Tab-separated table of C-alpha atoms in Angstrom:
chain	number	residue	atom	x	y	z
A	1	MET	CA	-14.796	-17.157	6.892
A	2	PRO	CA	-12.170	-15.011	9.505
A	3	HIS	CA	-10.119	-12.582	6.400
A	4	ILE	CA	-6.978	-11.216	8.202
A	5	THR	CA	-4.604	-8.792	6.391
A	6	ILE	CA	-1.118	-8.656	7.601
A	7	ASP	CA	0.528	-5.158	5.696
A	8	TYR	CA	4.043	-5.276	6.539
A	9	SER	CA	7.114	-2.908	5.917
A	10	SER	CA	9.610	-4.489	2.821
A	11	GLN	CA	12.062	-4.870	4.606
A	12	LEU	CA	11.051	-8.348	6.138
A	13	ASP	CA	10.200	-9.267	3.424
A	14	GLY	CA	11.927	-12.876	3.628
A	15	SER	CA	12.841	-12.302	8.045
A	16	PHE	CA	10.431	-13.888	9.417
A	17	ASP	CA	9.462	-17.349	8.518
A	18	ARG	CA	5.181	-16.964	6.949
A	19	GLU	CA	3.813	-20.311	6.870
A	20	THR	CA	4.349	-20.770	10.873
A	21	LEU	CA	3.456	-16.929	10.991
A	22	VAL	CA	-0.178	-17.980	9.287
A	23	LYS	CA	0.101	-21.366	10.048
A	24	GLU	CA	-0.449	-20.272	14.338
A	25	LEU	CA	-3.068	-17.197	13.546
A	26	HIS	CA	-5.301	-19.106	11.914
A	27	THR	CA	-5.753	-21.699	14.392
A	28	THR	CA	-6.171	-18.561	17.755
A	29	VAL	CA	-8.679	-16.278	15.289
A	30	ILE	CA	-11.022	-19.493	14.779
A	31	ALA	CA	-10.257	-20.967	18.634
A	32	ASP	CA	-10.690	-17.056	20.326
A	33	SER	CA	-13.287	-15.622	17.639
A	34	GLY	CA	-15.477	-18.824	17.959
A	35	SER	CA	-15.354	-18.989	14.335
A	36	THR	CA	-15.990	-21.985	12.412
A	37	GLY	CA	-14.602	-21.143	9.112
A	38	VAL	CA	-11.654	-21.523	7.473
A	39	CYS	CA	-9.790	-18.086	7.898
A	40	LYS	CA	-8.251	-16.571	4.289
A	41	THR	CA	-4.744	-14.515	5.015
A	42	PHE	CA	-3.132	-12.303	2.647
A	43	LEU	CA	0.753	-10.790	3.491
A	44	ARG	CA	1.146	-7.310	2.108
A	45	PRO	CA	4.891	-6.433	1.544
A	46	ALA	CA	5.568	-1.761	1.532
A	47	GLN	CA	6.350	0.679	1.778
A	48	THR	CA	6.067	1.748	5.135
A	49	TYR	CA	7.392	5.489	6.407
A	50	VAL	CA	6.756	6.161	10.992
A	51	GLY	CA	6.607	9.859	12.342
A	52	ASP	CA	9.171	12.203	10.153
A	53	ARG	CA	11.479	9.720	9.698
A	54	ALA	CA	13.144	8.717	6.542
A	55	PRO	CA	11.696	5.746	4.011
A	56	GLY	CA	13.407	2.545	5.146
A	57	GLU	CA	14.207	3.863	8.558
A	58	SER	CA	10.523	2.226	9.692
A	59	LEU	CA	9.916	-1.443	10.312
A	60	PHE	CA	6.008	-1.075	10.919
A	61	VAL	CA	3.523	-4.211	10.714
A	62	HIS	CA	0.024	-3.953	10.859
A	63	ALA	CA	-2.663	-6.542	10.579
A	64	GLU	CA	-6.497	-6.691	10.185
A	65	VAL	CA	-8.803	-9.092	10.817
A	66	GLY	CA	-12.619	-8.615	9.871
A	67	LEU	CA	-14.851	-10.980	10.576
A	68	LEU	CA	-19.216	-11.596	10.711
A	69	PRO	CA	-20.980	-9.252	12.764
A	70	GLY	CA	-22.239	-10.694	16.409
A	71	ARG	CA	-18.133	-10.570	18.704
A	72	SER	CA	-18.112	-7.886	21.857
A	73	GLU	CA	-15.487	-5.612	21.803
A	74	ALA	CA	-14.282	-7.056	24.672
A	75	LEU	CA	-13.053	-10.421	22.077
A	76	LYS	CA	-12.221	-8.542	19.419
A	77	ALA	CA	-10.088	-6.870	22.286
A	78	ARG	CA	-9.302	-9.992	23.399
A	79	LEU	CA	-8.116	-11.345	19.832
A	80	ALA	CA	-6.267	-8.373	19.150
A	81	GLU	CA	-3.579	-9.141	21.791
A	82	SER	CA	-3.080	-12.321	21.087
A	83	VAL	CA	-2.616	-11.453	17.369
A	84	LEU	CA	-0.141	-8.748	18.940
A	85	ALA	CA	1.598	-11.468	20.458
A	86	ILE	CA	1.242	-13.721	17.830
A	87	LEU	CA	3.254	-11.284	15.875
A	88	SER	CA	5.921	-9.979	18.726
A	89	ARG	CA	6.520	-13.915	19.076
A	90	HIS	CA	7.140	-13.732	14.804
A	91	LEU	CA	9.703	-10.573	13.997
A	92	PRO	CA	12.931	-10.400	13.732
A	93	GLY	CA	14.451	-8.289	16.016
A	94	PRO	CA	16.094	-6.375	17.829
A	95	GLU	CA	15.018	-3.333	15.596
A	96	GLN	CA	12.078	-1.740	16.700
A	97	VAL	CA	8.973	-2.736	14.802
A	98	VAL	CA	5.445	-0.393	15.117
A	99	CYS	CA	2.943	-3.779	15.095
A	100	SER	CA	-1.176	-3.141	15.586
A	101	VAL	CA	-3.754	-5.085	15.134
A	102	GLU	CA	-7.224	-4.293	14.282
A	103	VAL	CA	-9.925	-6.956	14.606
A	104	ARG	CA	-13.808	-5.560	13.211
A	105	ASP	CA	-16.575	-6.758	11.903
A	106	LEU	CA	-17.648	-7.401	8.315
A	107	ALA	CA	-20.002	-4.955	6.486
A	108	ASP	CA	-23.464	-6.240	5.796
A	109	SER	CA	-22.661	-6.357	2.592
A	110	TYR	CA	-20.013	-8.845	2.974
A	111	ARG	CA	-20.462	-12.091	0.396
A	112	LEU	CA	-18.489	-15.336	0.141
A	113	SER	CA	-18.183	-17.284	-3.219
A	114	LEU	CA	-15.888	-20.535	-3.379
A	115	ARG	CA	-15.916	-20.703	-7.434
A	116	PRO	CA	-14.682	-24.610	-8.569
A	117	ALA	CA	-11.325	-25.670	-9.137
């Protein structure tokens, strides 16, 4: 059930192993959140801006993890720290990359449909 969305500076496209990153994220998010579902992840390159730097001069990654309600804020904070650590291991260096993570509850209106193939 967890939904993971990772928006990242388009300059980073192709500079990290997305499959390995996603595999590690899925394992960690399921284990740390106590979810019994299957993670689903979107990876989206984007034009990013940090401060007053010109486009292309800033590298930024933001990950959002959506979970069904019921987890404590402390658990969500620990999960956010774990996701930040994973992102740091997988992103290229030596450039400075600004990273952020939000772990949030999915809205009460959330629904999931499994359509037959």
